[in-house]
């Protein structure tokens, strides 16, 4: 028999609040760590003790401008997310090399002069807003990225990369040092006014609960009577033995590659809407490896040393939800392809919302959240 629900916590947060964060990926960990830095008492929940979903599976590109089509809310949020990274690393007190952090930007590779011209024209609005967009002729790009077939040249845009698996471990340690209580390994099965219950029957009251469980957040939101429309998008990635070292990542259409400091090469990625099926597709593995070897002849003899799939959390309109939706309930989800990039800023926004501070970025996506998350 389940124990009785605890008394509901007050809706008005006190200076030091008891907060549950559900989701132990990069988004949840960033929220938990930022809240603990502000001296809140934080408990971290997840159905597994070793999350291996979107955060663990991600390549780690920090690309605020490469996919943007206009200067709408998502681009503004991603641009702010990129700007938040230097302070985030300083606050973590971690050497960038420990996370394989690099700020070398990224290239968009073109096969023809016409394709390169189209790519450049589609980003004229970025230049108008002060973002550096450089066009490199094949010879210049070959000097910048030796080992690659330069094709017809490339565009360079600001950005960076990090190893998400190293970042996960770093944030786990940082949260632990600040006293975040580890309650991972047992699924949350019920949510009520300021309280939750886990599969072992334990119930606990909190001043606030943050849902940050990636593709599984809509199911958790349903426990609280909220409907979030969306579905996970499977991405499959491959690691090649290398060796190759590039100062930044390379993109061509939906595919990309980037290098780790050990010389291995991460290649991605597929975009498959298959619900929660995270099984791997041998054909996709072969195609990703073949593409990488095609644009990087130096990888001709490189072995596939690892392959995996992850589920990206995508909501119906493609926008993240970082907002308070009930006096006691907050959402931090729907980051889709920008979860690693937006993890530091998401933690800050959630901390601002809990403290009821004015945050310029929470308002960017808050109204869309209210429209799609409803009782």
CSV table of C-alpha atoms in Angstrom, one decimal:
chain,number,residue,atom,x,y,z
A,1,UNK,CA,0.0,0.0,0.0
A,2,UNK,CA,1.2,3.5,-0.8
A,3,UNK,CA,1.8,5.8,2.1
A,4,UNK,CA,-0.4,8.9,2.3
A,5,UNK,CA,0.5,12.0,0.3
A,6,UNK,CA,2.4,14.5,2.4
A,7,UNK,CA,0.9,17.9,3.1
A,8,UNK,CA,1.1,20.2,0.1
A,9,UNK,CA,3.9,22.7,0.2
A,10,UNK,CA,3.1,26.4,0.2
A,11,UNK,CA,2.7,28.0,-3.2
A,12,UNK,CA,4.8,31.0,-2.3
A,13,UNK,CA,8.5,30.0,-2.3
A,14,UNK,CA,10.6,30.9,0.7
A,15,UNK,CA,14.1,32.2,0.4
A,16,UNK,CA,15.5,28.6,0.6
A,17,UNK,CA,13.2,26.2,-1.1
A,18,UNK,CA,13.0,22.4,-1.3
A,19,UNK,CA,13.0,21.6,-5.0
A,20,UNK,CA,12.8,18.3,-6.9
A,21,UNK,CA,14.3,18.1,-10.4
A,22,UNK,CA,13.1,15.1,-12.4
A,23,UNK,CA,15.6,14.3,-15.1
A,24,UNK,CA,19.4,13.6,-14.6
A,25,UNK,CA,20.6,14.5,-18.1
A,26,UNK,CA,22.4,17.7,-18.9
A,27,UNK,CA,19.3,19.9,-18.6
A,28,UNK,CA,18.2,18.5,-15.3
A,29,UNK,CA,21.7,18.5,-13.9
A,30,UNK,CA,22.3,22.1,-14.9
A,31,UNK,CA,19.0,23.1,-13.2
A,32,UNK,CA,19.8,21.2,-10.1
A,33,UNK,CA,23.3,22.6,-9.9
A,34,UNK,CA,22.2,26.2,-10.5
A,35,UNK,CA,19.5,25.9,-7.9
A,36,UNK,CA,21.9,24.3,-5.4
A,37,UNK,CA,24.3,27.2,-6.0
A,38,UNK,CA,21.6,29.5,-4.8
A,39,UNK,CA,21.4,27.4,-1.6
A,40,UNK,CA,18.1,25.7,-2.3
A,41,UNK,CA,17.7,22.1,-1.1
A,42,UNK,CA,17.6,20.1,-4.2
A,43,UNK,CA,16.7,16.4,-4.9
A,44,UNK,CA,17.5,14.9,-8.3
A,45,UNK,CA,15.2,12.1,-9.6
A,46,UNK,CA,15.5,9.9,-12.7
A,47,UNK,CA,14.1,6.5,-13.6
A,48,UNK,CA,17.7,5.2,-14.1
A,49,UNK,CA,20.9,5.8,-12.2
A,50,UNK,CA,23.0,6.1,-15.4
A,51,UNK,CA,21.0,8.2,-17.9
A,52,UNK,CA,22.1,7.3,-21.5
A,53,UNK,CA,19.5,9.2,-23.5
A,54,UNK,CA,19.9,12.5,-25.5
A,55,UNK,CA,22.7,14.0,-23.3
A,56,UNK,CA,24.9,10.9,-23.3
A,57,UNK,CA,24.2,10.2,-27.0
A,58,UNK,CA,24.8,13.8,-28.3
A,59,UNK,CA,27.8,14.7,-30.3
A,60,UNK,CA,28.3,18.0,-28.4
A,61,UNK,CA,28.1,20.6,-31.1
A,62,UNK,CA,27.4,24.1,-29.9
A,63,UNK,CA,25.9,25.6,-33.0
A,64,UNK,CA,23.7,28.6,-32.3
A,65,UNK,CA,23.7,29.9,-35.9
A,66,UNK,CA,24.2,26.9,-38.2
A,67,UNK,CA,20.6,25.8,-38.4
A,68,UNK,CA,18.9,29.1,-37.8
A,69,UNK,CA,16.6,30.3,-40.5
A,70,UNK,CA,15.6,33.6,-39.0
A,71,UNK,CA,16.0,35.8,-36.0
A,72,UNK,CA,13.0,34.3,-34.1
A,73,UNK,CA,12.8,33.2,-30.5
A,74,UNK,CA,14.8,30.0,-31.0
A,75,UNK,CA,17.8,31.7,-32.6
A,76,UNK,CA,17.8,34.4,-29.9
A,77,UNK,CA,17.7,31.8,-27.2
A,78,UNK,CA,20.5,29.8,-28.8
A,79,UNK,CA,22.6,32.9,-29.3
A,80,UNK,CA,22.2,33.7,-25.7
A,81,UNK,CA,22.9,30.1,-24.8
A,82,UNK,CA,26.3,30.2,-26.6
A,83,UNK,CA,27.2,33.5,-24.8
A,84,UNK,CA,26.5,31.8,-21.5
A,85,UNK,CA,29.1,29.1,-21.9
A,86,UNK,CA,32.3,31.0,-20.8
A,87,UNK,CA,30.8,32.0,-17.5
A,88,UNK,CA,29.3,28.5,-17.0
A,89,UNK,CA,32.8,26.9,-17.4
A,90,UNK,CA,34.3,29.4,-15.0
A,91,UNK,CA,31.6,28.8,-12.4
A,92,UNK,CA,32.1,25.0,-12.7
A,93,UNK,CA,35.8,25.7,-12.1
A,94,UNK,CA,36.8,23.1,-14.7
A,95,UNK,CA,39.6,23.4,-17.2
A,96,UNK,CA,38.2,23.4,-20.8
A,97,UNK,CA,40.5,20.6,-21.8
A,98,UNK,CA,38.8,18.3,-19.2
A,99,UNK,CA,35.6,18.6,-21.2
A,100,UNK,CA,37.2,18.6,-24.6
A,101,UNK,CA,35.8,22.1,-24.9
A,102,UNK,CA,36.7,24.1,-28.1
A,103,UNK,CA,35.4,27.4,-29.4
A,104,UNK,CA,36.7,27.0,-33.0
A,105,UNK,CA,33.4,27.5,-34.7
A,106,UNK,CA,32.0,25.2,-37.4
A,107,UNK,CA,32.0,24.9,-41.2
A,108,UNK,CA,29.1,24.3,-43.6
A,109,UNK,CA,30.6,22.3,-46.5
A,110,UNK,CA,29.4,22.7,-50.1
A,111,UNK,CA,29.8,20.4,-53.0
A,112,UNK,CA,29.3,23.1,-55.6
A,113,UNK,CA,29.8,26.8,-56.0
A,114,UNK,CA,26.0,27.2,-56.5
A,115,UNK,CA,25.3,25.4,-53.2
A,116,UNK,CA,27.9,27.6,-51.4
A,117,UNK,CA,26.3,30.7,-52.8
A,118,UNK,CA,22.8,29.6,-51.7
A,119,UNK,CA,24.1,28.8,-48.2
A,120,UNK,CA,25.8,32.2,-47.9
A,121,UNK,CA,22.7,34.1,-49.2
A,122,UNK,CA,20.4,32.3,-46.7
A,123,UNK,CA,22.6,33.7,-43.9
A,124,UNK,CA,22.7,37.3,-45.0
A,125,UNK,CA,20.4,38.1,-42.0
A,126,UNK,CA,23.0,36.8,-39.6
A,127,UNK,CA,25.6,39.2,-41.0
A,128,UNK,CA,23.1,42.0,-40.7
A,129,UNK,CA,22.8,41.2,-37.0
A,130,UNK,CA,26.6,41.3,-36.4
A,131,UNK,CA,27.3,37.5,-36.6
A,132,UNK,CA,30.5,36.7,-38.4
A,133,UNK,CA,30.0,34.6,-41.5
A,134,UNK,CA,33.2,33.8,-43.5
A,135,UNK,CA,33.3,32.3,-46.9
A,136,UNK,CA,36.3,30.1,-47.5
A,137,UNK,CA,37.6,29.1,-51.0
A,138,UNK,CA,38.6,25.4,-51.3
A,139,UNK,CA,42.3,26.3,-50.9
A,140,UNK,CA,41.8,28.3,-47.8
A,141,UNK,CA,39.5,25.7,-46.2
A,142,UNK,CA,42.0,23.0,-47.0
A,143,UNK,CA,44.7,24.9,-45.1
A,144,UNK,CA,42.3,25.4,-42.1
A,145,UNK,CA,41.1,21.8,-42.0
A,146,UNK,CA,43.8,19.5,-43.4
A,147,UNK,CA,42.6,15.9,-44.0
A,148,UNK,CA,39.3,17.0,-45.5
A,149,UNK,CA,38.2,17.1,-49.2
A,150,UNK,CA,37.4,20.8,-49.4
A,151,UNK,CA,34.7,20.4,-52.1
A,152,UNK,CA,33.7,23.8,-53.4
A,153,UNK,CA,34.6,25.5,-50.2
A,154,UNK,CA,32.7,26.3,-46.9
A,155,UNK,CA,31.2,28.9,-44.7
A,156,UNK,CA,32.5,29.4,-41.2
A,157,UNK,CA,30.2,30.6,-38.4
A,158,UNK,CA,30.9,31.0,-34.6
A,159,UNK,CA,30.3,28.1,-32.3
A,160,UNK,CA,32.1,25.4,-30.4
A,161,UNK,CA,32.0,21.8,-29.1
A,162,UNK,CA,32.2,19.9,-25.9
A,163,UNK,CA,32.2,16.2,-25.0
A,164,UNK,CA,28.7,15.7,-23.4
A,165,UNK,CA,29.8,12.5,-21.6
A,166,UNK,CA,32.6,14.4,-19.8
A,167,UNK,CA,30.2,17.3,-19.1
A,168,UNK,CA,27.7,14.9,-17.6
A,169,UNK,CA,30.3,13.5,-15.2
A,170,UNK,CA,31.5,17.0,-14.3
A,171,UNK,CA,28.0,18.3,-13.5
A,172,UNK,CA,27.2,15.1,-11.5
A,173,UNK,CA,30.2,15.8,-9.3
A,174,UNK,CA,29.5,19.5,-9.0
A,175,UNK,CA,25.9,18.8,-8.0
A,176,UNK,CA,27.0,16.3,-5.4
A,177,UNK,CA,29.6,18.7,-3.9
A,178,UNK,CA,26.8,21.2,-3.4
A,179,UNK,CA,24.6,18.7,-1.6
A,180,UNK,CA,22.1,17.8,-4.3
A,181,UNK,CA,20.4,14.7,-3.0
A,182,UNK,CA,20.6,11.7,-5.4
A,183,UNK,CA,17.3,9.9,-5.7
A,184,UNK,CA,17.9,8.5,-9.2
A,185,UNK,CA,17.1,4.9,-10.1
A,186,UNK,CA,13.4,4.9,-9.1
A,187,UNK,CA,10.7,6.2,-11.5
A,188,UNK,CA,8.4,9.0,-10.5
A,189,UNK,CA,4.8,7.6,-10.7
A,190,UNK,CA,2.6,10.4,-9.5
A,191,UNK,CA,2.6,14.2,-9.2
A,192,UNK,CA,0.2,16.4,-7.2
A,193,UNK,CA,0.2,19.9,-5.7
A,194,UNK,CA,3.8,20.3,-4.7
A,195,UNK,CA,4.4,16.6,-4.1
A,196,UNK,CA,5.5,13.5,-5.9
A,197,UNK,CA,5.5,9.7,-5.4
A,198,UNK,CA,8.0,7.2,-6.7
A,199,UNK,CA,7.6,3.6,-7.7
A,200,UNK,CA,8.7,2.3,-4.3
A,201,UNK,CA,5.7,4.1,-2.7
A,202,UNK,CA,7.7,6.9,-1.1
A,203,UNK,CA,6.0,10.3,-1.2
A,204,UNK,CA,7.7,13.7,-0.7
A,205,UNK,CA,6.5,17.3,-0.7
A,206,UNK,CA,8.5,20.1,-2.3
A,207,UNK,CA,8.1,23.9,-2.8
A,208,UNK,CA,8.7,23.4,-6.5
A,209,UNK,CA,9.1,20.5,-9.0
A,210,UNK,CA,11.1,20.9,-12.2
A,211,UNK,CA,10.3,18.5,-15.1
A,212,UNK,CA,13.5,18.1,-17.1
A,213,UNK,CA,13.3,14.5,-18.3
A,214,UNK,CA,13.8,15.0,-22.1
A,215,UNK,CA,11.7,12.9,-24.3
A,216,UNK,CA,9.9,11.5,-21.2
A,217,UNK,CA,8.7,14.9,-19.9
A,218,UNK,CA,5.3,14.8,-21.7
A,219,UNK,CA,4.4,11.6,-19.9
A,220,UNK,CA,5.5,13.1,-16.6
A,221,UNK,CA,3.5,16.3,-17.4
A,222,UNK,CA,0.4,14.1,-17.9
A,223,UNK,CA,0.7,13.0,-14.3
A,224,UNK,CA,0.1,16.6,-13.4
A,225,UNK,CA,-2.8,17.1,-15.8
A,226,UNK,CA,-0.7,18.9,-18.5
A,227,UNK,CA,-0.7,18.0,-22.2
A,228,UNK,CA,2.6,18.5,-24.1
A,229,UNK,CA,2.4,17.7,-27.8
A,230,UNK,CA,5.5,16.2,-29.3
A,231,UNK,CA,7.5,13.1,-30.0
A,232,UNK,CA,11.1,11.9,-29.6
A,233,UNK,CA,13.3,12.0,-32.7
A,234,UNK,CA,15.9,9.2,-32.8
A,235,UNK,CA,19.5,10.2,-33.8
A,236,UNK,CA,22.1,7.6,-34.6
A,237,UNK,CA,25.9,8.3,-34.4
A,238,UNK,CA,29.1,6.6,-35.2
A,239,UNK,CA,32.6,6.9,-33.8
A,240,UNK,CA,35.5,6.2,-36.2
A,241,UNK,CA,39.0,5.4,-35.0
A,242,UNK,CA,40.6,8.4,-36.9
A,243,UNK,CA,43.1,9.7,-36.5
A,244,UNK,CA,41.9,13.2,-37.4
A,245,UNK,CA,42.1,16.6,-35.6
A,246,UNK,CA,39.9,19.6,-36.7
A,247,UNK,CA,39.6,22.9,-34.9
A,248,UNK,CA,35.8,22.8,-35.3
A,249,UNK,CA,33.0,20.8,-36.5
A,250,UNK,CA,31.9,20.3,-40.1
A,251,UNK,CA,28.3,20.1,-41.4
A,252,UNK,CA,26.8,19.2,-44.8
A,253,UNK,CA,23.0,19.1,-44.8
A,254,UNK,CA,21.8,17.0,-41.9
A,255,UNK,CA,25.2,15.3,-41.4
A,256,UNK,CA,28.2,16.4,-39.5
A,257,UNK,CA,31.5,15.3,-38.1
A,258,UNK,CA,33.7,16.5,-35.3
A,259,UNK,CA,36.9,15.2,-33.7
A,260,UNK,CA,37.8,14.4,-30.1
A,261,UNK,CA,41.1,15.1,-28.6
A,262,UNK,CA,42.1,11.5,-28.8
A,263,UNK,CA,41.8,11.7,-32.6
A,264,UNK,CA,38.6,9.8,-32.9
A,265,UNK,CA,35.8,11.1,-35.1
A,266,UNK,CA,32.1,11.5,-34.1
A,267,UNK,CA,29.8,11.3,-37.1
A,268,UNK,CA,26.1,12.0,-37.1
A,269,UNK,CA,23.2,11.9,-37.4
A,270,UNK,CA,19.9,10.4,-38.4
A,271,UNK,CA,16.5,12.0,-37.8
A,272,UNK,CA,13.9,9.3,-37.3
A,273,UNK,CA,10.4,9.7,-35.8
A,274,UNK,CA,9.9,6.2,-34.4
A,275,UNK,CA,8.5,6.9,-30.9
A,276,UNK,CA,10.6,5.4,-28.2
A,277,UNK,CA,12.3,2.9,-30.4
A,278,UNK,CA,16.0,3.5,-29.9
A,279,UNK,CA,17.2,0.4,-31.8
A,280,UNK,CA,20.1,0.9,-34.2
A,281,UNK,CA,19.9,0.6,-38.0
A,282,UNK,CA,23.0,-1.1,-39.5
A,283,UNK,CA,22.3,0.6,-42.9
A,284,UNK,CA,22.4,4.1,-41.2
A,285,UNK,CA,25.7,3.1,-39.5
A,286,UNK,CA,27.2,2.2,-42.8
A,287,UNK,CA,25.9,5.3,-44.6
A,288,UNK,CA,27.3,7.7,-41.9
A,289,UNK,CA,30.7,6.0,-41.9
A,290,UNK,CA,30.8,6.1,-45.8
A,291,UNK,CA,29.9,9.8,-45.8
A,292,UNK,CA,32.6,10.7,-43.3
A,293,UNK,CA,35.2,8.7,-45.3
A,294,UNK,CA,34.1,10.4,-48.5
A,295,UNK,CA,34.6,14.0,-47.2
A,296,UNK,CA,37.7,13.0,-45.2
A,297,UNK,CA,39.9,10.7,-47.3
A,298,UNK,CA,42.3,10.4,-44.4
A,299,UNK,CA,39.6,8.3,-42.7
A,300,UNK,CA,39.6,5.7,-45.6
A,301,UNK,CA,41.0,3.0,-43.3
A,302,UNK,CA,39.4,4.2,-40.1
A,303,UNK,CA,37.5,1.5,-38.1
A,304,UNK,CA,34.0,1.9,-36.6
A,305,UNK,CA,34.8,1.7,-32.9
A,306,UNK,CA,31.4,2.6,-31.5
A,307,UNK,CA,27.8,3.3,-32.6
A,308,UNK,CA,24.7,4.3,-30.7
A,309,UNK,CA,21.3,5.9,-30.8
A,310,UNK,CA,19.6,8.5,-28.6
A,311,UNK,CA,16.2,10.1,-28.4
A,312,UNK,CA,16.0,13.9,-28.8
A,313,UNK,CA,13.1,15.6,-27.1
A,314,UNK,CA,11.1,17.5,-29.7
A,315,UNK,CA,7.8,19.3,-29.0
A,316,UNK,CA,5.3,20.0,-31.8
A,317,UNK,CA,6.4,23.5,-32.7
A,318,UNK,CA,10.2,22.8,-32.3
A,319,UNK,CA,10.6,25.2,-29.4
A,320,UNK,CA,11.9,24.4,-25.9
A,321,UNK,CA,9.6,24.9,-22.9
A,322,UNK,CA,11.4,26.7,-20.0
A,323,UNK,CA,8.7,28.1,-17.9
A,324,UNK,CA,6.5,27.9,-14.8
A,325,UNK,CA,3.2,26.3,-15.7
A,326,UNK,CA,1.8,25.9,-12.2
A,327,UNK,CA,2.7,27.7,-9.0
A,328,UNK,CA,4.6,24.6,-8.0
A,329,UNK,CA,5.5,23.2,-11.4
A,330,UNK,CA,8.2,24.2,-13.9
A,331,UNK,CA,9.1,22.8,-17.3
A,332,UNK,CA,12.6,22.6,-18.9
A,333,UNK,CA,12.2,20.4,-21.9
A,334,UNK,CA,11.9,20.2,-25.7
A,335,UNK,CA,15.4,21.3,-26.5
A,336,UNK,CA,15.6,18.9,-29.5
A,337,UNK,CA,19.0,19.4,-31.2
A,338,UNK,CA,20.1,22.2,-28.9
A,339,UNK,CA,20.1,20.5,-25.5
A,340,UNK,CA,23.9,20.7,-24.9
A,341,UNK,CA,24.1,24.3,-26.2
A,342,UNK,CA,21.2,25.4,-24.0
A,343,UNK,CA,21.9,23.5,-20.8
A,344,UNK,CA,23.8,26.3,-19.0
A,345,UNK,CA,21.2,29.0,-19.9
A,346,UNK,CA,18.3,26.7,-19.1
A,347,UNK,CA,19.6,26.2,-15.6
A,348,UNK,CA,19.9,30.0,-15.1
A,349,UNK,CA,16.3,30.6,-16.4
A,350,UNK,CA,14.9,27.9,-14.0
A,351,UNK,CA,16.8,29.5,-11.1
A,352,UNK,CA,15.4,32.9,-12.0
A,353,UNK,CA,11.9,31.5,-12.2
A,354,UNK,CA,12.2,29.8,-8.8
A,355,UNK,CA,13.5,33.0,-7.3
A,356,UNK,CA,10.8,35.0,-9.1
A,357,UNK,CA,13.4,37.2,-10.7
A,358,UNK,CA,12.9,38.9,-13.9
A,359,UNK,CA,14.6,36.9,-16.7
A,360,UNK,CA,14.7,38.3,-20.2
A,361,UNK,CA,15.0,34.8,-21.7
A,362,UNK,CA,12.2,33.1,-19.8
A,363,UNK,CA,9.7,35.4,-21.4
A,364,UNK,CA,10.9,34.5,-24.9
A,365,UNK,CA,9.4,31.0,-24.7
A,366,UNK,CA,7.0,31.4,-21.8
A,367,UNK,CA,4.0,32.4,-23.8
A,368,UNK,CA,4.3,29.5,-26.2
A,369,UNK,CA,4.6,27.2,-23.3
A,370,UNK,CA,1.3,28.5,-21.8
A,371,UNK,CA,-0.4,27.9,-25.1
A,372,UNK,CA,0.7,24.2,-25.5
A,373,UNK,CA,0.8,23.0,-21.9
A,374,UNK,CA,-2.7,23.1,-20.5
A,375,UNK,CA,-4.9,21.3,-18.0
